[in-house]
XYZ file of C-alpha atoms in Angstrom:
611
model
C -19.650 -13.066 -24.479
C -16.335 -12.109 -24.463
C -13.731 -14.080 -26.467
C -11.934 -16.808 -25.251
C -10.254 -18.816 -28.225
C -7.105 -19.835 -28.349
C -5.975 -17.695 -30.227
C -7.143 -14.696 -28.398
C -5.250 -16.603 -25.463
C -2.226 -16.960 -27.586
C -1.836 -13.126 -28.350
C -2.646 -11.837 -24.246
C 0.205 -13.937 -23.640
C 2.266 -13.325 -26.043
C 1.951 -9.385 -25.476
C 2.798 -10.516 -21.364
C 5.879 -11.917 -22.764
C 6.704 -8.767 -25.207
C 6.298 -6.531 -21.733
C 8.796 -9.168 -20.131
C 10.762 -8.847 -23.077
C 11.070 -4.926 -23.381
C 11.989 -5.030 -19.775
C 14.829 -7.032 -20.533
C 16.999 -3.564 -21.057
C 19.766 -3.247 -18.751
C 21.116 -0.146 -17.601
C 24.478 0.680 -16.834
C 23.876 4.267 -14.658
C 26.974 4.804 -12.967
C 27.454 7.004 -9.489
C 28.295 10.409 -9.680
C 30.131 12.266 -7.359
C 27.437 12.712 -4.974
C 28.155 8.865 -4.488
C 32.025 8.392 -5.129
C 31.943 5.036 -3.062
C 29.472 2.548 -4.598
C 29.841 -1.056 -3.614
C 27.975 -3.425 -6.100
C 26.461 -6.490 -5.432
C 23.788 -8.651 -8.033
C 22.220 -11.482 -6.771
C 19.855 -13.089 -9.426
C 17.577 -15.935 -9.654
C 15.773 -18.120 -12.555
C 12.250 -17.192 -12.690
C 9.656 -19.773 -13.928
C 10.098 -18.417 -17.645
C 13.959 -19.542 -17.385
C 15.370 -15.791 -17.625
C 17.235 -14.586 -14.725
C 15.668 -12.003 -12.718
C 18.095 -9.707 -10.182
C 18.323 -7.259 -7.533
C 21.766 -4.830 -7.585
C 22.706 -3.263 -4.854
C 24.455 0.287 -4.357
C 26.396 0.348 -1.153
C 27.191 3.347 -0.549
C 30.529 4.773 1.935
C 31.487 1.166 2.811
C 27.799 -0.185 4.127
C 29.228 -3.501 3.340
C 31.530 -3.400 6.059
C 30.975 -5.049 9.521
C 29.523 -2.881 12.512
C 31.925 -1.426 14.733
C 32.895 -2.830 18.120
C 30.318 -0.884 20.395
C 28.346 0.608 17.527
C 24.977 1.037 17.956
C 22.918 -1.751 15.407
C 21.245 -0.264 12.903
C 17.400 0.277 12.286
C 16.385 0.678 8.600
C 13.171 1.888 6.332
C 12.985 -0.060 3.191
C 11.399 2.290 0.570
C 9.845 0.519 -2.130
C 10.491 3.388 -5.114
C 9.403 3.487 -9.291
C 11.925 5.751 -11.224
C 9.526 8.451 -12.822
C 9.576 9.311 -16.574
C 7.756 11.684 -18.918
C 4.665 8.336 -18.924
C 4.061 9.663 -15.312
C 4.459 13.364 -15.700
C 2.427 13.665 -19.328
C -0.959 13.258 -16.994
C -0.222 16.636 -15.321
C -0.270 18.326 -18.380
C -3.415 15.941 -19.455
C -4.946 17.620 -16.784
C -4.118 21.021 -17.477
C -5.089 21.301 -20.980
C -5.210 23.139 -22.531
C -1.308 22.681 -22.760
C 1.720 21.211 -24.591
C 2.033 17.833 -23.522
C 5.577 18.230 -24.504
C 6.055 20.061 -21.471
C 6.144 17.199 -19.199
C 9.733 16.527 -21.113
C 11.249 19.197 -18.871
C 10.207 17.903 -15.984
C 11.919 14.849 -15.810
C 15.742 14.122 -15.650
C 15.448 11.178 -17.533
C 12.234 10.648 -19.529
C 13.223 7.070 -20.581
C 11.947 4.181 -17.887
C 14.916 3.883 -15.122
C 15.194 0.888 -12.947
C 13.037 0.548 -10.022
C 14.478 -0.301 -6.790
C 14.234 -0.740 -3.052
C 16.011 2.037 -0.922
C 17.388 1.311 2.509
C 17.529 4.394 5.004
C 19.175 5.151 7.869
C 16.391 5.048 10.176
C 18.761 4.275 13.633
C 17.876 7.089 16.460
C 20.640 9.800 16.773
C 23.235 7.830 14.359
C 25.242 10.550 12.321
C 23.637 8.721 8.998
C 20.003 9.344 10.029
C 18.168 10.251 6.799
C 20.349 9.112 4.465
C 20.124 6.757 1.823
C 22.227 4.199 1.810
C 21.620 1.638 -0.402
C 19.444 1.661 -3.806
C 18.704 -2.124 -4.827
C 17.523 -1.954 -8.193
C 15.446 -5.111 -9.481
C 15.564 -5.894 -13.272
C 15.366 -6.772 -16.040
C 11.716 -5.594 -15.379
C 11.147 -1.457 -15.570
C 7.869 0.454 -15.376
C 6.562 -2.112 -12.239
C 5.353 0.711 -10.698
C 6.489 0.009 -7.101
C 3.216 -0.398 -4.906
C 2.876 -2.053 -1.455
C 4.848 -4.238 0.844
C 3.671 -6.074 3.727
C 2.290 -3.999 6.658
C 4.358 -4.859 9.152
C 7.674 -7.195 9.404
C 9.242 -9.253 12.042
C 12.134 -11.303 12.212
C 13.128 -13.979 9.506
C 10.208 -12.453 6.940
C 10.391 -12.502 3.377
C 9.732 -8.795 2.099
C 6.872 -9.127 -0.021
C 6.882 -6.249 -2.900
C 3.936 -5.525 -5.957
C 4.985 -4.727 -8.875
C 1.280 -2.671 -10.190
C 1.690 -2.123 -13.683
C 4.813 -5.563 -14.245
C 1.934 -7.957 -12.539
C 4.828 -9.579 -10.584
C 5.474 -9.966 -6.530
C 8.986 -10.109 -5.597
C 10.190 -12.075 -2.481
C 13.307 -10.118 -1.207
C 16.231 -11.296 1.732
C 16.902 -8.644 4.058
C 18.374 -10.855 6.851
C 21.634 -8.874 6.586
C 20.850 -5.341 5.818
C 21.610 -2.926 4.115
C 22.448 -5.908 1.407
C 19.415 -7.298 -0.046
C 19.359 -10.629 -1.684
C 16.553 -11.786 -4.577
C 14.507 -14.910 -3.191
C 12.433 -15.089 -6.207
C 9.628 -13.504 -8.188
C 5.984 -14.519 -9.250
C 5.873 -13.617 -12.932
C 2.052 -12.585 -14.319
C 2.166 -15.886 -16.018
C 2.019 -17.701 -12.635
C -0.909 -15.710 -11.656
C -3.119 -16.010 -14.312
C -6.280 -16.078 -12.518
C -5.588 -12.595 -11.237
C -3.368 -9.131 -12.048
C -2.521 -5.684 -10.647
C -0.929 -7.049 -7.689
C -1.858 -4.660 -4.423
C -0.782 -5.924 -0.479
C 0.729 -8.112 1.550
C -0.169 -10.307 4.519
C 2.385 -12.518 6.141
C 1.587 -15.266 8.261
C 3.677 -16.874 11.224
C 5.296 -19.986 8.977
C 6.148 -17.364 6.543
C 3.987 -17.797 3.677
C 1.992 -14.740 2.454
C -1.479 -14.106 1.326
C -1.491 -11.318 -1.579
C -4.130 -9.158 -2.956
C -4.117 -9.342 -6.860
C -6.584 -6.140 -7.656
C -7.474 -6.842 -11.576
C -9.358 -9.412 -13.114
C -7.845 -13.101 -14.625
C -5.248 -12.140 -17.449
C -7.151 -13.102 -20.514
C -11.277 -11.933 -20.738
C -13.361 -14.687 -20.562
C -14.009 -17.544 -18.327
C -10.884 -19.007 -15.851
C -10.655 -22.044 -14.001
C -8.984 -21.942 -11.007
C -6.815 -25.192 -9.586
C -9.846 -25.441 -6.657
C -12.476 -26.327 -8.785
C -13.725 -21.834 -9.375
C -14.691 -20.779 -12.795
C -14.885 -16.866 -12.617
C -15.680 -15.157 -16.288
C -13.349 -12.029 -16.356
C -13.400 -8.776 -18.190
C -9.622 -9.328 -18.616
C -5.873 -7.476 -17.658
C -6.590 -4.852 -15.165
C -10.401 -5.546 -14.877
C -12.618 -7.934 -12.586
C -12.762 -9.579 -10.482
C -9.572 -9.929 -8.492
C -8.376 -13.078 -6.781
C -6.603 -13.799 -3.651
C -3.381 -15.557 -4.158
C -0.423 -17.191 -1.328
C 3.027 -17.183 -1.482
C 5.883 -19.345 -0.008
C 8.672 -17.423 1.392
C 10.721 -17.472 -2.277
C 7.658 -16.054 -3.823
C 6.004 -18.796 -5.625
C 2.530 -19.619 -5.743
C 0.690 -21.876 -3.831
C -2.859 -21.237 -4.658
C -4.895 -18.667 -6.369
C -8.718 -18.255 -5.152
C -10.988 -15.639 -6.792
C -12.688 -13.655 -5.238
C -16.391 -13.192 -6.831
C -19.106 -14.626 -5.760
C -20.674 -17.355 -7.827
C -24.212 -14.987 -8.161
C -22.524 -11.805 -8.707
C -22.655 -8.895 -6.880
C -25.320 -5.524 -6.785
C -25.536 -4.646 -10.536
C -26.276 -0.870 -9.524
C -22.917 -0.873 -7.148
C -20.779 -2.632 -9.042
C -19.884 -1.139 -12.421
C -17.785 -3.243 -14.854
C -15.639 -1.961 -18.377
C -16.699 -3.887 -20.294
C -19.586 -5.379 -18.632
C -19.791 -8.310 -17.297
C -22.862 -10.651 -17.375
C -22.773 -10.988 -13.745
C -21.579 -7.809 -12.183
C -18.930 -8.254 -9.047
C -17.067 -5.474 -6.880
C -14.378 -8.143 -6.647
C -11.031 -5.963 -6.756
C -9.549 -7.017 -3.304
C -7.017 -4.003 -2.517
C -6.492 -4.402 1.374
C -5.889 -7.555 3.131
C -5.044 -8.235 7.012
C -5.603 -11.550 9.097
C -6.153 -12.891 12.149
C -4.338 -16.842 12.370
C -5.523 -17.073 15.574
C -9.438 -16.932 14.378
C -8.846 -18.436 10.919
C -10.440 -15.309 9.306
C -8.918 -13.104 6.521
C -10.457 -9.255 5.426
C -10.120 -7.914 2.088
C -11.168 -4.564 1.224
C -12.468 -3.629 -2.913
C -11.148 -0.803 -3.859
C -11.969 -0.154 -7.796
C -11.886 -2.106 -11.163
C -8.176 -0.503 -11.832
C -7.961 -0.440 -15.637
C -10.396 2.119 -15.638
C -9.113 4.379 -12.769
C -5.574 4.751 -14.563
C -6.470 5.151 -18.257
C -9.094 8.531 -18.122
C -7.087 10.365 -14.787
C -9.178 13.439 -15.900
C -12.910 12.341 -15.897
C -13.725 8.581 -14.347
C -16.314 6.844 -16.121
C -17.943 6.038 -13.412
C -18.442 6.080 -9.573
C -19.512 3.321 -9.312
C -16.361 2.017 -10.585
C -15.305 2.408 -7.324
C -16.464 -0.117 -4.339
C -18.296 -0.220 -1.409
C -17.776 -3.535 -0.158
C -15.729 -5.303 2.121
C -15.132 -9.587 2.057
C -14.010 -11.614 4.846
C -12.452 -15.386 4.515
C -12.401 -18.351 6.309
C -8.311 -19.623 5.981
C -8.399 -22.665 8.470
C -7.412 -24.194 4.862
C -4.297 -22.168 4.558
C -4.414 -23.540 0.131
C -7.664 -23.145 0.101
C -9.396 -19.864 1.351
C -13.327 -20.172 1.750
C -15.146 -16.528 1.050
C -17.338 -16.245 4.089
C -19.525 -12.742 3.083
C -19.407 -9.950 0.773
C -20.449 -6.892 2.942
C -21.595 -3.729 1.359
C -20.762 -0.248 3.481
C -23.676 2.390 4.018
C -23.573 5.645 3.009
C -23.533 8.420 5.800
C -25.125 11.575 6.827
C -22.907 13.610 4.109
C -24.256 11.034 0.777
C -25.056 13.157 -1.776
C -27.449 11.314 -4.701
C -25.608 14.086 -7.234
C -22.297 12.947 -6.177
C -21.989 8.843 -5.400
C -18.151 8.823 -5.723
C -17.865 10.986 -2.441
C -20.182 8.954 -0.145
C -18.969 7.383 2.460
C -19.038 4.042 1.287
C -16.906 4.355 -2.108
C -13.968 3.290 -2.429
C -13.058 0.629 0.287
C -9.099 0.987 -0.190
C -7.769 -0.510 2.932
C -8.751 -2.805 6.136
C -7.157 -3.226 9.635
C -7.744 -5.803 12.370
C -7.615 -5.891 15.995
C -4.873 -7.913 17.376
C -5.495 -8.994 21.032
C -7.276 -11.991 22.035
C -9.922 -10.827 23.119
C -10.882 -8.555 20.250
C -12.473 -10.041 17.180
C -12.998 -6.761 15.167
C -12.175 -4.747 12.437
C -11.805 -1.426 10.547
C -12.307 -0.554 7.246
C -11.726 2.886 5.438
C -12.701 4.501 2.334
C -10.556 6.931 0.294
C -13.145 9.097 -1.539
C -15.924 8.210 0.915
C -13.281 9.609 3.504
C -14.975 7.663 6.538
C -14.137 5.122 8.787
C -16.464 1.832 9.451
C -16.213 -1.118 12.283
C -17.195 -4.166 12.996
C -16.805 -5.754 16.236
C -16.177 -9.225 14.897
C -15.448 -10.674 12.105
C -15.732 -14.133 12.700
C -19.593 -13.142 12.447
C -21.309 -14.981 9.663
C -22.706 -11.702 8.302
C -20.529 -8.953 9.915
C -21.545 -5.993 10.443
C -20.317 -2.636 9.597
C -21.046 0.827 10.927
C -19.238 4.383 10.276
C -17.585 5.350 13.620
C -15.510 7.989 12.202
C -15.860 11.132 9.263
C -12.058 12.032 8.602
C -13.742 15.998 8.132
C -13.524 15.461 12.716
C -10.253 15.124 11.756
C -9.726 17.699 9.052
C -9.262 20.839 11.460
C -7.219 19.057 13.929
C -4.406 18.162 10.936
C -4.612 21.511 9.550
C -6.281 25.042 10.942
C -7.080 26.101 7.479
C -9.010 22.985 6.327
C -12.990 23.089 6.818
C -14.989 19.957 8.076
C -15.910 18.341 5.088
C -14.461 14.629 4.971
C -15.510 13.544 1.032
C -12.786 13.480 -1.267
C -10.665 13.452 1.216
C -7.960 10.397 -0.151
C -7.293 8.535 2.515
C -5.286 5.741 1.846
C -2.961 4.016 5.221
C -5.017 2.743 7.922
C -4.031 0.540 11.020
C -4.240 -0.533 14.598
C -1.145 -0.294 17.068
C -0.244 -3.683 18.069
C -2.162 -2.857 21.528
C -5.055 -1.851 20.228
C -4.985 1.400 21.726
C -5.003 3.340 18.285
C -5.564 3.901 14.784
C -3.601 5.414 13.140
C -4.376 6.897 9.624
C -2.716 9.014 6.595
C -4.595 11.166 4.485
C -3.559 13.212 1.546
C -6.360 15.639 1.635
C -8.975 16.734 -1.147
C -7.319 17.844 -4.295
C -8.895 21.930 -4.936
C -12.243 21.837 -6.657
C -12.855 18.223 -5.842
C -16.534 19.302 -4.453
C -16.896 21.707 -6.966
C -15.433 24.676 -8.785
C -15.352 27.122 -5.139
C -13.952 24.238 -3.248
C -10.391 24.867 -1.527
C -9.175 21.681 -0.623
C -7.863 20.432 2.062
C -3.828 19.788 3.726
C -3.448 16.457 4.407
C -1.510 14.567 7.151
C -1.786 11.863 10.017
C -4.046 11.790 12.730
C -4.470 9.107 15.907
C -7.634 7.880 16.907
C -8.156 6.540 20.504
C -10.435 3.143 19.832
C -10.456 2.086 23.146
C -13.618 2.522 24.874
C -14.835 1.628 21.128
C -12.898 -1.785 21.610
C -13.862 -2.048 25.008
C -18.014 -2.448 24.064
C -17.745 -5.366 22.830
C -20.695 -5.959 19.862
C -22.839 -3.992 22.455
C -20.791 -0.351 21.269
C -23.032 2.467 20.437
C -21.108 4.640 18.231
C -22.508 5.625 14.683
C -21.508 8.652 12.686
C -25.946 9.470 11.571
C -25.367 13.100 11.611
C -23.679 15.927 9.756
C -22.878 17.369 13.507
C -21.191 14.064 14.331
C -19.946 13.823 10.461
C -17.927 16.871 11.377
C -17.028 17.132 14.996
C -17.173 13.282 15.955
C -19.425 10.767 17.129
C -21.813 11.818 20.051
C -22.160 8.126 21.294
C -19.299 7.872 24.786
C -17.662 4.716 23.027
C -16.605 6.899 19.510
C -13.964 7.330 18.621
C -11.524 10.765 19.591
C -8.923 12.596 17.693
C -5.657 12.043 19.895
C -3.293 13.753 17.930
C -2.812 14.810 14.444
C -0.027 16.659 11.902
C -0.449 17.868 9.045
C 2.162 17.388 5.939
C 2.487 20.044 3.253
C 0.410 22.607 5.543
C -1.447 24.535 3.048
C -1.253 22.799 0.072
C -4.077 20.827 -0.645
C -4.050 16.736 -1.365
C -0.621 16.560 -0.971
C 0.152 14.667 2.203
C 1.011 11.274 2.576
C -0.966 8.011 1.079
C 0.966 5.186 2.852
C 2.602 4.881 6.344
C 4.506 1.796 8.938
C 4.655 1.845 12.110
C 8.286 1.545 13.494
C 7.732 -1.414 15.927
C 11.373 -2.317 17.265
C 12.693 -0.860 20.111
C 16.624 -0.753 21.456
C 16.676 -3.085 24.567
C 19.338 -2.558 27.691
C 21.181 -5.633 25.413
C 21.826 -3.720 22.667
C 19.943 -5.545 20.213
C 16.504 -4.869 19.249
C 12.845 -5.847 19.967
C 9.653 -5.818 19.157
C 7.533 -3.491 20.799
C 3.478 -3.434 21.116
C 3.476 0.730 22.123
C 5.282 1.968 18.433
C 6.979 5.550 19.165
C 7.097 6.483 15.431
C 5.452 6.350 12.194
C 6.887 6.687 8.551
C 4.530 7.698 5.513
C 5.470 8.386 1.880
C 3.556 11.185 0.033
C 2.933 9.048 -3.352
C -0.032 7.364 -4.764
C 0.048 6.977 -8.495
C 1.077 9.184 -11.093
C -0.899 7.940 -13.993
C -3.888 8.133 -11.954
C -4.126 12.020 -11.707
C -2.927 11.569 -7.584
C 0.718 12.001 -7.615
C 2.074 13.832 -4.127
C 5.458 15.254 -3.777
C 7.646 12.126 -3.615
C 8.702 12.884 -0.129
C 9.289 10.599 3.071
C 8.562 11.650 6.315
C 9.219 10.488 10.053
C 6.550 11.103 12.849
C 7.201 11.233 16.301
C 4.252 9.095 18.774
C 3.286 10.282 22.283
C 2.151 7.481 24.744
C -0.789 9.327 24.761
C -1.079 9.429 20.597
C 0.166 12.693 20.193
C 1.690 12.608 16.757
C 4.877 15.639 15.516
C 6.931 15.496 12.403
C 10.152 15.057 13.366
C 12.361 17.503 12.199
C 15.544 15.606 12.447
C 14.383 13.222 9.496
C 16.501 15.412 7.068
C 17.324 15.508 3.024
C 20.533 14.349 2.957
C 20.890 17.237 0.056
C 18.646 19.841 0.898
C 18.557 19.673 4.021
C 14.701 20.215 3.860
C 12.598 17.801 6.596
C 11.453 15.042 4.677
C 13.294 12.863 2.438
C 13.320 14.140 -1.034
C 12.950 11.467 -3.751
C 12.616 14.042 -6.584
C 16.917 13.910 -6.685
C 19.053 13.992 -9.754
C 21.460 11.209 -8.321
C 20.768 8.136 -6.283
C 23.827 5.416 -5.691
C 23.090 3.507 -8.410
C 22.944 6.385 -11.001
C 21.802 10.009 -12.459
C 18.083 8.368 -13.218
C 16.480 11.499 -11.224
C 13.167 11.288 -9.727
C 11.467 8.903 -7.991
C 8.093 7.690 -6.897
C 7.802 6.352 -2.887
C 4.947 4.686 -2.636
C 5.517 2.040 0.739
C 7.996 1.651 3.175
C 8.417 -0.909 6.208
C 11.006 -0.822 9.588
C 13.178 -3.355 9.155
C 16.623 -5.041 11.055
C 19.060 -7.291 10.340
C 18.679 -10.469 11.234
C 21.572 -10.466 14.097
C 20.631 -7.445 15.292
C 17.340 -7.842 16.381
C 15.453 -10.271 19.174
């Protein structure tokens, strides 16, 4: 049994509180000439521990200002960024060994932990400032949070949601008059101590937010959560995760675990250390639909494990296969409906588990129109894409409707057809439910073994809507290798309607996250939400310490009517002038702290400028 006296409560705590404490280091980077004119701003709030917790802003060239008479209002991305130091670059050389692990000094401007921030981009069509960065809010005192998600989409009046991985915090950020951002509060790991490793977002209409907290309770042992739960955890990091909701200044309203009371399938679900009853519970995606009182998470892995051995897992089974949806018609008090487990596909390999189809469940999308009930679900190593038609079912059901290797030549001429391994992280449906659309980063060389190439990542748009269209009587299922590779033979599968690839030629190094850019410029002036999104953002990032790092760019895709996707070329370094926007950079506005890790971004407008 693992320990749970006081004291061994006192000390987890108490080293939370040392983190807090270390983070308490404020620096004092000042702009260089890249950025002569630097308008500061602090706005700070007290946090539940009494310290005061802040976001700076870095204004750069007069963005404070008011908008010209007969300028046209602005559209931003809000980058969600980690400053990178020799803890993330030291796994490279890990990798490589054998080595100097010194080396990973020279690869950093500044190995010390920088502060983390929020960038704000120029993201307005055919302004003069299109690509550049125009505002760094830094939070602090925290460092090392290790930026993760946002919410997946925003719309007027929202809170901004933003995971801090590594710090165990959420903050809850203003942007009602961008490019300023204001602090509305943070959610420290001491008010979520029935869950840590905080992963995605889900906003609902009044507001509120449901979050996915990836890692186990805080301290090992058995927890016992405000609704009655007792869940025995394996501790910081480990299983199983929880489900927690937010008010729009980012405190907590509930916190639900999410294990089962019998456990989970002991040969699926590996725990470190073991627990008595074994659970898959690490809820990494999360999307709702109000409007049928039903929530989907998606398990992605136990993450302690995944980050400290980034050159040999200790097991695949580490990684999950299963998929939980949630009854929310109590909003405080979120009712697990059913835990369902993926199947493996044609391409399951007994000699290689981590690389079937079913591992690794990283993210879940839902339909959105009223007269869909379904869902998708995709897995990053398993590199597949399952459906079910509705998930108000009592058991749903899942099937694979989708290999991302019928993708793989499509994004890149040079890749082969082989869809395991291939790291596919972003997945969702346009607002119409026309298409998917999904990011991959592409299979790292020798993934599949010592001859294997790799493959380019990118983004590619699936057409759903004959799929959609079927109703629970669709006939789609990916039971071949033929299908595995070229696409599903059933009428109602899914197509390939247009993919790009990022980093052509260099394999798993395209993007890991994406948004959809769902605001349009009306005849008014102002802007407006739009249900047929004309570009996509993604960020080429997943996480350093893991052994998955990506090039730290962000890049803006152009969208057909039709789902034709293009980079566009026009989304410029504001430095290099390369396509893409560069976040390996030796200045940003709010200092010299060089590189930096993208890892989500979101479309987002001021307040009066949109309708």
């Amino acid at each position: 049994m693992l320990s749970t006296s006081p004291r061994w409560r006192k000390l987890v705590i108490g080293a939370l509180a040392g983190v807090l404490a270390v983070g308490a280091v404020t620096y004092q980077g000042s702009s260089t000439e890249a950025y002569a004119d630097v308008q500061t701003f602090t706005d700070a709030k007290t946090a539940s521990d009494g310290k005061q917790y802040w976001v700076k802003n870095h204004l750069v060239g007069g963005q404070k200002t008011a908008r010209a008479e007969g300028e046209q209002r602005k559209k931003w991305l809000l980058v969600w960024a980690g400053d990178e130091n020799i803890a993330d670059t030291v796994v490279k050389d890990v990798k490589n060994l054998p080595g100097s692990l010194a080396g990973g000094l020279g690869k950093v401007t500044n190995a010390l932990p920088g502060p983390d921030f929020l960038a704000v981009i120029d993201a307005t069509e055919g302004s003069s400032t299109y690509g550049k960065v125009v505002n760094t809010a830094t939070v602090g005192p925290l460092v090392e949070n290790e930026p993760h998600h946002m919410q997946y989409v925003w719309h007027k009046g929202d809170t901004i949601y933003a995971g801090a991985l590594f710090a165990a915090a959420t903050y809850a950020f203003d942007v009602s008059a961008l490019p300023e951002l204001k602090l509305k509060g943070i959610s420290l790991p001491t008010n979520t101590l029935g869950g840590s490793v905080p992963d995605a977002y889900w906003t609902l209409k009044d507001g509120t937010a449901y979050g996915t907290y990836m890692g186990g309770p805080v301290v090992p042992g058995p927890y016992a959560y405000a609704n009655g739960q007792v869940a025995v955890g394996n501790g910081f990091a480990g299983s199983p995760g929880a489900l927690v909701r937010f008010d729009q200044t980012g405190k907590v309203l509930s916190q639900t675990s999410a294990a089962t009371p019998q456990g989970d399938n002991a040969k699926l679900c590996a725990n470190l250390p073991q627990l008595g009853k074994p659970t898959c519970a690490n809820p990494h995606g999360i999307q709702a639909r109000e409007d049928l009182n039903t929530l989907v998470t998606s398990d992605y892995a136990e993450p302690r494990n995944i980050i400290l051995d980034p050159v040999k897992q200790p097991s695949p089974y580490l990684r999950r296969p299963t998929v939980r949806t949630w009854d929310i018609t109590e909003r405080d008090n979120p009712k697990l409906k059913a835990v369902s487990y993926l199947q493996d596909g044609p391409r399951a390999d007994p000699a290689d588990p981590l690389h079937a189809e079913s591992r690794a469940v990283m993210e879940t999308t839902v339909t959105n129109l009223p007269g869909h009930k379904g869902a998708f679900a995709q897995t990053m190593q398993g590199g597949a894409v399952h459906y079910t038609p509705d998930i108000t079912a009592k058991e749903p059901k899942w099937v694979e409707v989708f290999d991302d290797g019928a993708a793989n030549k499509a994004i890149h001429a040079g890749n082969d057809s082989n869809g395991g391994g291939s790291n596919g992280g972003w997945i969702q449906t346009s607002p119409d439910d026309k298409y998917l659309y999904r990011a991959i980063s592409g299979r790292g060389k020798g993934s599949l073994g010592p001859n294997d190439p790799g493959t380019t990542g990118g983004v590619y748009v699936l057409d759903i809507q004959k799929l959609l269209a079927a109703g629970t009587d669709f006939k789609c299922k990916i039971d071949t290798l033929a299908e595995a590779q070229t696409g599903g033979a059933e009428s109602d599968c899914p197509t390939v309607a247009g993919a790009a690839p990022i980093n052509p030629g260099q394999p798993a190094a395209g993007p890991h996250w994406g948004a959809y850019d769902n605001f349009k410029l009306g005849d008014d002036g102002f802007y407006h939400e739009t249900k047929s999104p004309e570009r996509i953002a993604v960020s080429n990032y997943f996480v350093a310490r893991s052994g998955l790092d990506g090039d730290h760019k962000v890049n803006m895709l152009n969208l057909g009517p039709d789902g034709k996707v293009s980079v566009d070329n026009d989304f410029k370094d504001e430095f290099s002038g390369q396509v893409g926007i560069n976040f390996n950079r030796k200045d940003w506005p709010h200092g010299s702290f060089g590189n930096a890790k993208p890892h989500s971004e979101l479309f987002v407008i001021a307040d009066a400028d949109v309708k």
